[in-house]
Short mmCIF file of C-alpha atoms (C1' of nucleotides) and ligand atoms in Angstrom, two decimals:
data_model
loop_
_atom_site.label_atom_id
_atom_site.label_comp_id
_atom_site.label_asym_id
_atom_site.label_seq_id
_atom_site.Cartn_x
_atom_site.Cartn_y
_atom_site.Cartn_z
CA MET A 1 -4.93 -3.40 7.66
CA ARG A 2 -4.19 0.40 6.63
CA VAL A 3 -0.16 0.10 6.48
CA LEU A 4 0.41 2.94 4.76
CA SER A 5 -1.30 6.09 4.15
CA LYS A 6 -2.59 6.82 0.71
CA ALA A 7 -0.08 9.41 -0.34
CA THR A 8 2.15 6.44 1.17
CA VAL A 9 0.42 4.30 -1.65
CA TYR A 10 0.52 7.53 -4.65
CA GLY A 11 3.98 8.54 -3.62
CA LEU A 12 4.74 4.27 -4.03
CA ARG A 13 2.20 3.86 -7.56
CA ALA A 14 4.34 7.14 -9.23
CA LEU A 15 7.26 6.10 -8.79
CA VAL A 16 6.70 1.90 -9.27
CA TYR A 17 5.27 3.80 -12.48
CA MET A 18 7.78 5.72 -13.06
CA ALA A 19 10.50 2.86 -12.90
CA SER A 20 8.07 0.65 -15.04
CA GLU A 21 9.16 3.37 -18.58
CA ARG A 22 12.65 2.68 -18.08
CA GLU A 23 13.58 2.89 -21.51
CA ARG A 24 12.89 6.48 -21.35
CA THR A 25 14.99 9.42 -20.95
CA GLY A 26 14.41 12.50 -19.98
CA TYR A 27 11.52 13.99 -17.10
CA VAL A 28 8.00 12.49 -17.11
CA SER A 29 5.68 15.06 -15.91
CA ILE A 30 3.42 14.87 -13.43
CA GLY A 31 0.72 15.00 -15.03
CA GLU A 32 0.88 12.31 -17.43
CA ILE A 33 1.68 10.01 -14.23
CA ALA A 34 -1.12 11.33 -11.90
CA GLU A 35 -3.87 10.45 -15.70
CA LYS A 36 -2.29 7.85 -16.29
CA LEU A 37 -2.29 6.07 -12.89
CA ASN A 38 -6.49 7.64 -12.32
CA ILE A 39 -4.77 10.01 -8.88
CA SER A 40 -5.40 13.43 -7.55
CA PHE A 41 -2.55 14.60 -9.55
CA HIS A 42 -3.10 18.87 -7.32
CA PHE A 43 -2.04 15.68 -4.40
CA LEU A 44 0.72 13.66 -5.92
CA THR A 45 1.75 17.24 -6.63
CA LYS A 46 2.95 17.46 -3.07
CA THR A 47 3.97 13.79 -2.22
CA PHE A 48 6.06 14.86 -4.83
CA GLN A 49 7.36 18.26 -3.75
CA THR A 50 7.98 16.52 0.12
CA LEU A 51 10.49 13.26 -2.41
CA THR A 52 12.37 15.69 -4.56
CA GLN A 53 13.00 17.52 -1.02
CA HIS A 54 14.74 14.83 0.55
CA GLY A 55 17.14 13.80 -2.26
CA ILE A 56 14.51 10.86 -4.07
CA LEU A 57 13.75 12.85 -6.94
CA GLU A 58 14.37 15.69 -8.81
CA SER A 59 12.58 17.46 -10.86
CA TYR A 60 12.88 20.50 -13.69
CA ARG A 61 9.60 23.24 -15.09
CA GLY A 62 8.31 24.13 -17.61
CA PRO A 63 7.94 22.59 -21.05
CA ASN A 64 9.27 18.74 -21.92
CA GLY A 65 10.41 19.54 -17.50
CA GLY A 66 8.84 17.23 -14.54
CA VAL A 67 10.34 14.30 -12.78
CA ALA A 68 13.38 11.69 -12.44
CA LEU A 69 14.28 8.99 -10.03
CA THR A 70 17.82 10.84 -9.05
CA LYS A 71 19.35 6.81 -8.82
CA PRO A 72 19.33 4.51 -10.86
CA ALA A 73 15.59 1.98 -9.49
CA GLU A 74 18.26 -0.38 -8.24
CA GLN A 75 19.23 1.56 -5.86
CA LEU A 76 16.41 3.32 -4.25
CA PHE A 77 14.53 0.69 -1.93
CA LEU A 78 10.95 0.64 -0.01
CA THR A 79 13.22 1.25 3.18
CA ASP A 80 14.23 4.59 1.72
CA ILE A 81 10.29 6.02 -0.07
CA VAL A 82 8.33 5.28 3.75
CA HIS A 83 11.56 6.46 5.14
CA VAL A 84 10.62 9.92 3.21
CA LEU A 85 7.01 9.46 3.31
CA GLU A 86 6.77 8.10 6.62
CA GLY A 87 8.53 9.09 8.67
CA ALA A 88 12.11 7.17 9.85
CA ASP A 89 10.11 5.70 13.30
CA PHE A 90 8.49 3.96 10.45
CA PHE A 91 8.83 0.86 11.98
CA ASP A 92 8.96 0.97 15.21
CA LYS A 93 5.05 1.98 15.38
CA CYS A 94 4.05 -0.95 16.78
CA LEU A 95 0.22 -3.53 17.49
CA LEU A 96 -0.74 -1.37 21.03
CA GLY A 97 0.79 1.27 20.42
CA LEU A 98 2.79 1.32 23.83
CA PRO A 99 5.91 4.97 24.33
CA GLY A 100 8.83 3.75 25.10
CA CYS A 101 9.32 -0.54 23.99
CA GLY A 102 11.55 -1.96 24.10
CA VAL A 103 13.23 -5.38 25.53
CA GLU A 104 13.23 -4.71 29.30
CA ALA A 105 8.89 -3.36 28.68
CA PRO A 106 7.44 -5.36 25.93
CA CYS A 107 3.46 -5.14 25.96
CA PRO A 108 2.24 -8.68 25.68
CA VAL A 109 2.18 -9.53 21.94
CA HIS A 110 6.05 -8.59 21.30
CA ASP A 111 7.32 -11.86 20.51
CA PHE A 112 5.06 -11.76 17.59
CA TRP A 113 5.17 -8.15 16.53
CA LYS A 114 8.86 -8.49 15.93
CA GLU A 115 8.98 -11.68 13.97
CA ALA A 116 6.69 -9.32 11.92
CA LYS A 117 8.03 -6.11 11.29
CA ARG A 118 11.56 -7.74 11.24
CA ALA A 119 10.25 -9.27 8.13
CA MET A 120 7.96 -6.53 6.51
CA LYS A 121 12.01 -4.01 6.83
CA GLU A 122 14.25 -7.52 5.57
CA GLU A 123 11.43 -7.27 1.95
CA PHE A 124 11.31 -3.18 2.62
CA ASP A 125 15.32 -3.28 2.19
CA ILE A 126 15.57 -5.29 -0.31
CA THR A 127 12.92 -4.85 -2.72
CA SER A 128 13.79 -1.98 -5.10
CA LEU A 129 12.38 0.24 -7.75
CA ALA A 130 13.16 -0.98 -10.54
CA GLU A 131 12.35 -4.45 -8.84
CA LEU A 132 8.55 -3.27 -9.71
CA GLY A 133 8.73 -1.91 -12.31
CA GLU A 134 9.67 -4.95 -14.29
CA LYS A 135 7.79 -6.41 -12.95
CA VAL A 136 5.36 -4.22 -14.40
CA SER A 137 7.01 -3.58 -17.57
CA ASP A 138 6.33 -7.19 -18.30
CA GLU A 139 2.90 -6.70 -18.09
CA ARG A 140 2.75 -9.64 -15.80
CA PHE A 141 1.15 -6.85 -12.93
CA ARG A 142 -0.41 -3.66 -12.50
CA LEU A 143 -1.03 -0.56 -10.63
CA VAL A 144 -4.10 0.68 -11.95
CA ALA A 145 -7.98 -0.61 -11.10
CA MET B 1 3.18 1.13 10.78
CA ARG B 2 -0.21 2.16 12.13
CA VAL B 3 -2.28 -1.21 11.80
CA LEU B 4 -4.78 -0.96 14.35
CA SER B 5 -6.62 2.42 14.85
CA LYS B 6 -7.16 3.99 18.28
CA ALA B 7 -10.10 2.30 18.92
CA THR B 8 -8.66 -0.71 18.32
CA VAL B 9 -5.48 -0.20 20.63
CA TYR B 10 -7.68 0.98 23.42
CA GLY B 11 -10.11 -1.96 23.12
CA LEU B 12 -7.04 -4.63 22.40
CA ARG B 13 -5.23 -2.64 25.57
CA ALA B 14 -8.41 -3.38 27.30
CA LEU B 15 -9.24 -6.39 26.61
CA VAL B 16 -6.46 -8.51 27.87
CA TYR B 17 -6.46 -6.05 30.77
CA MET B 18 -9.51 -7.32 31.73
CA ALA B 19 -8.61 -11.12 31.58
CA SER B 20 -5.42 -10.54 32.90
CA GLU B 21 -7.67 -10.08 35.84
CA ARG B 22 -8.91 -13.70 35.70
CA GLU B 23 -9.58 -14.32 39.30
CA ARG B 24 -12.65 -11.53 40.23
CA THR B 25 -16.23 -12.69 39.06
CA GLY B 26 -18.71 -9.89 37.69
CA TYR B 27 -18.37 -7.47 36.06
CA VAL B 28 -15.68 -5.00 35.97
CA SER B 29 -16.69 -1.02 35.48
CA ILE B 30 -14.94 1.06 32.61
CA GLY B 31 -14.54 3.16 35.26
CA GLU B 32 -11.31 1.02 36.02
CA ILE B 33 -10.54 -0.25 33.24
CA ALA B 34 -10.17 3.59 32.02
CA GLU B 35 -7.97 4.21 35.37
CA LYS B 36 -5.30 2.04 35.68
CA LEU B 37 -5.27 2.10 31.41
CA ASN B 38 -4.73 6.08 31.74
CA ILE B 39 -6.73 5.86 28.62
CA SER B 40 -10.30 8.16 28.25
CA PHE B 41 -13.12 6.95 29.97
CA HIS B 42 -15.94 7.91 27.13
CA PHE B 43 -14.19 7.12 24.52
CA LEU B 44 -13.07 3.18 25.15
CA THR B 45 -17.28 3.45 26.56
CA LYS B 46 -17.87 3.90 23.20
CA THR B 47 -15.91 1.21 21.25
CA PHE B 48 -16.68 -1.23 24.49
CA GLN B 49 -20.55 -0.12 23.00
CA THR B 50 -19.35 -1.36 19.56
CA LEU B 51 -17.73 -5.16 21.31
CA THR B 52 -21.05 -5.14 23.95
CA GLN B 53 -23.56 -5.03 20.12
CA HIS B 54 -21.40 -7.56 18.38
CA GLY B 55 -21.18 -10.03 21.70
CA ILE B 56 -17.76 -10.34 22.97
CA LEU B 57 -18.76 -7.94 25.88
CA GLU B 58 -22.67 -8.19 28.26
CA SER B 59 -22.76 -5.05 30.27
CA TYR B 60 -24.90 -4.08 33.24
CA ARG B 61 -25.65 -0.77 34.35
CA GLY B 62 -25.80 0.03 37.65
CA PRO B 63 -23.41 0.04 41.21
CA ASN B 64 -21.03 -2.72 40.55
CA GLY B 65 -22.24 -2.98 37.35
CA GLY B 66 -19.69 -2.74 33.76
CA VAL B 67 -18.50 -5.32 31.61
CA ALA B 68 -17.97 -8.46 31.12
CA LEU B 69 -16.36 -11.15 28.86
CA THR B 70 -19.38 -13.33 26.64
CA LYS B 71 -16.57 -16.39 27.19
CA PRO B 72 -13.69 -17.29 28.40
CA ALA B 73 -11.23 -15.73 27.75
CA GLU B 74 -9.51 -18.84 25.82
CA GLN B 75 -12.34 -18.43 23.48
CA LEU B 76 -11.68 -14.93 22.64
CA PHE B 77 -8.93 -14.64 19.48
CA LEU B 78 -7.36 -11.24 18.65
CA THR B 79 -9.38 -12.64 15.15
CA ASP B 80 -12.91 -11.65 17.06
CA ILE B 81 -12.00 -8.40 18.37
CA VAL B 82 -10.56 -6.84 14.50
CA HIS B 83 -13.39 -8.17 12.84
CA VAL B 84 -15.89 -6.39 15.09
CA LEU B 85 -13.49 -3.22 15.26
CA GLU B 86 -12.24 -2.95 12.24
CA GLY B 87 -14.36 -4.74 9.93
CA ALA B 88 -14.32 -7.34 8.13
CA ASP B 89 -12.08 -6.97 5.79
CA PHE B 90 -9.27 -6.02 7.80
CA PHE B 91 -7.32 -9.10 5.75
CA ASP B 92 -8.46 -7.93 2.47
CA LYS B 93 -6.38 -4.24 3.07
CA CYS B 94 -3.27 -4.62 0.92
CA LEU B 95 -0.07 -1.78 0.18
CA LEU B 96 -1.20 -0.69 -2.79
CA GLY B 97 -4.60 -0.32 -1.92
CA LEU B 98 -6.36 -1.22 -5.37
CA PRO B 99 -10.02 -2.47 -5.40
CA GLY B 100 -10.34 -5.97 -7.30
CA CYS B 101 -7.57 -8.15 -5.71
CA GLY B 102 -7.23 -11.28 -6.85
CA VAL B 103 -4.66 -13.39 -8.75
CA GLU B 104 -5.21 -12.15 -12.36
CA ALA B 105 -4.76 -8.56 -11.83
CA PRO B 106 -1.89 -8.48 -8.47
CA CYS B 107 0.20 -5.65 -7.77
CA PRO B 108 3.58 -5.97 -8.27
CA VAL B 109 3.79 -6.37 -4.66
CA HIS B 110 1.49 -9.28 -4.05
CA ASP B 111 3.60 -12.13 -3.35
CA PHE B 112 5.35 -10.29 -0.68
CA TRP B 113 2.25 -9.16 0.81
CA LYS B 114 0.01 -12.36 0.38
CA GLU B 115 2.42 -14.54 2.52
CA ALA B 116 2.85 -11.11 5.05
CA LYS B 117 -1.63 -10.62 5.65
CA ARG B 118 -1.32 -14.76 5.42
CA ALA B 119 1.30 -14.98 8.93
CA MET B 120 -0.34 -12.17 10.70
CA LYS B 121 -3.91 -14.00 10.85
CA GLU B 122 -2.59 -16.73 11.21
CA GLU B 123 -1.53 -15.57 14.32
CA PHE B 124 -4.48 -12.70 14.83
CA ASP B 125 -6.86 -16.63 14.44
CA ILE B 126 -3.73 -19.09 17.17
CA THR B 127 -3.74 -15.85 19.74
CA SER B 128 -6.14 -15.31 22.68
CA LEU B 129 -7.18 -12.38 25.41
CA ALA B 130 -6.67 -15.72 28.14
CA GLU B 131 -2.93 -15.50 26.02
CA LEU B 132 -2.51 -12.13 25.84
CA GLY B 133 -3.80 -11.81 29.63
CA GLU B 134 -1.83 -14.34 31.23
CA LYS B 135 1.75 -12.97 29.64
CA VAL B 136 -0.16 -9.31 31.60
CA SER B 137 -1.03 -11.28 35.43
CA ASP B 138 2.66 -13.09 35.29
CA GLU B 139 4.40 -9.13 35.95
CA ARG B 140 6.38 -9.86 32.29
CA PHE B 141 4.29 -8.04 30.01
CA ARG B 142 2.90 -4.34 30.39
CA LEU B 143 -0.54 -2.24 28.72
CA VAL B 144 0.89 1.00 30.29
CA ALA B 145 3.49 3.32 28.65
"C1'" DT C 1 8.98 39.79 -25.36
"C1'" DG C 2 5.16 36.96 -25.33
"C1'" DT C 3 2.76 32.75 -24.33
"C1'" DA C 4 2.63 27.89 -22.94
"C1'" DT C 5 3.67 24.04 -19.93
"C1'" DT C 6 5.42 22.81 -15.46
"C1'" DT C 7 7.13 22.22 -10.57
"C1'" DA C 8 6.88 25.04 -6.05
"C1'" DA C 9 3.96 27.28 -2.31
"C1'" DG C 10 0.94 27.15 0.25
"C1'" DA C 11 -3.71 28.04 1.35
"C1'" DC C 12 -8.70 26.20 1.80
"C1'" DA C 13 -12.61 22.47 2.36
"C1'" DA C 14 -14.06 17.92 2.53
"C1'" DT C 15 -13.95 14.04 5.88
"C1'" DT C 16 -11.87 10.71 8.87
"C1'" DT C 17 -10.37 9.46 13.31
"C1'" DT C 18 -10.00 10.91 17.78
"C1'" DG C 19 -11.33 12.27 21.64
"C1'" DT C 20 -15.22 15.66 24.66
"C1'" DC C 21 -19.26 15.71 27.48
"C1'" DC C 22 -24.54 15.04 28.56
"C1'" DC C 23 -28.24 13.40 29.37
"C1'" DA C 24 -31.35 8.99 29.46
"C1'" DA C 25 -31.65 4.23 31.04
"C1'" DA C 26 -31.24 0.47 34.10
"C1'" DA C 27 -30.33 -0.80 38.59
"C1'" DC C 28 -28.27 -1.62 43.68
"C1'" DT C 29 -29.05 0.79 48.08
"C1'" DA C 30 -31.42 2.99 51.54
"C1'" DT D 1 -39.30 6.48 46.82
"C1'" DA D 2 -35.49 9.68 45.77
"C1'" DG D 3 -30.23 9.40 45.87
"C1'" DT D 4 -26.69 7.75 43.32
"C1'" DT D 5 -24.07 4.30 40.34
"C1'" DT D 6 -22.35 2.38 36.06
"C1'" DT D 7 -23.81 1.97 30.38
"C1'" DG D 8 -26.47 3.98 26.19
"C1'" DG D 9 -26.46 7.67 22.74
"C1'" DG D 10 -25.95 10.60 20.58
"C1'" DA D 11 -24.13 15.73 19.94
"C1'" DC D 12 -20.28 18.25 19.34
"C1'" DA D 13 -15.25 19.78 18.82
"C1'" DA D 14 -10.59 18.87 17.58
"C1'" DA D 15 -7.00 16.38 14.99
"C1'" DA D 16 -5.44 14.66 11.11
"C1'" DT D 17 -4.95 13.43 7.04
"C1'" DT D 18 -7.21 13.86 2.27
"C1'" DG D 19 -8.49 16.53 -1.88
"C1'" DT D 20 -9.57 20.54 -4.29
"C1'" DC D 21 -7.70 25.44 -5.61
"C1'" DT D 22 -5.61 29.55 -7.28
"C1'" DT D 23 -0.77 31.59 -7.97
"C1'" DA D 24 3.68 31.63 -8.03
"C1'" DA D 25 8.40 30.36 -10.16
"C1'" DA D 26 11.15 28.24 -13.68
"C1'" DT D 27 11.69 26.82 -18.15
"C1'" DA D 28 11.38 26.81 -23.12
"C1'" DC D 29 9.83 27.93 -27.62
"C1'" DA D 30 8.29 31.57 -30.87
S1 LIG E 201 6.48 -3.98 23.70
FE1 LIG E 201 7.23 -4.25 21.16
S2 LIG E 201 5.00 -4.18 20.08
FE2 LIG E 201 4.77 -3.84 22.11
S3 LIG E 201 4.37 -2.01 21.92
FE3 LIG E 201 6.15 -2.66 22.67
S4 LIG E 201 7.66 -1.67 21.18
FE4 LIG E 201 5.51 -2.78 20.06
S1 LIG E 202 -2.64 -7.63 -5.23
FE1 LIG E 202 -2.57 -8.13 -3.62
S2 LIG E 202 -1.36 -7.01 -2.13
FE2 LIG E 202 -1.45 -6.12 -4.22
S3 LIG E 202 -2.92 -4.77 -4.46
FE3 LIG E 202 -4.19 -6.46 -4.73
S4 LIG E 202 -4.31 -8.05 -2.24
FE4 LIG E 202 -3.20 -6.41 -2.54
#
DNA sequence: TGTATTTAAGACAATTTTGTCCCAAAACTA
DNA sequence: TAGTTTTGGGACAAAATTGTCTTAAATACA
């Protein structure tokens, strides 16, 4: 049950790490994040470029440069991230993957799946990077293996 | 949100089609299924070979040959299919994909995801091919675009 | 000005997934 | 037996995903 691509998983972990370092001011370098979370620097860089291009992050080059959230972590929700990294149709995809679905022509798992998607979307809508970052900085949860 | 691979999606559609033809006796040819559902014959064949090797289907070669469910469709559940086609760890995969998870070392989305997985597993456990096939043969649901 | 640091961008390779094709094996029919 | 139908199995190709690398651009600082 792969729900998110690796690119999204790495991006999310990295964003939560940033949110968990809330006391820090200024930019966080991608190199530091990649090292701390033990993920590929170059791969993460590409994902972060996408996030920068879509207004989730702002970047700054040079010494003491790096990336920073464009908004307080309280105002960035999982839905926003997934929207950028997985596409706007993320919550429209389906178990049986038939194109052009709707109430008039459902597949046989529609009733269940519709509800499952609704629950997941609701959770993603209300879960902020701040909330996840707090859990991590409280030491109760982890981001690395 | 891709939950199932194409191979699984095609396999599932095909199995539900077979279950929807419950009045028929004998083997159903893979060619017929592929044509009716508009999916690749060769690709479906490979998936069906896997299902045959794992006891979900039995096959018979030659004229009037094809495949048949090894058990009544009432006794084949989505969990059984997914187990074979996606692997035994299907319901162990996670949003953040950290290895070796558990209650002692959860990631920050664990609480939500654990519940989401439980709900999905429960549904897969109780949903039979017969139930889905009936919905299709009642003409209320569809399997093709 | 020159060097070090850091992101931007894109080429490129490796891997996995998806899809196609060919031929062999089994079974039926004439 | 010969010919047809159908699954079995493997080679192969195409596409998508994942991962690596190189170079350029921007910035800081000595
Ligand atoms: S009918 Fe519903 S669950 Fe099925 S493929 Fe369409 S939108 Fe998805
Ligand atoms: S902590 Fe839970 S949700 Fe997070 S990766 Fe592990 S098992 Fe999955």
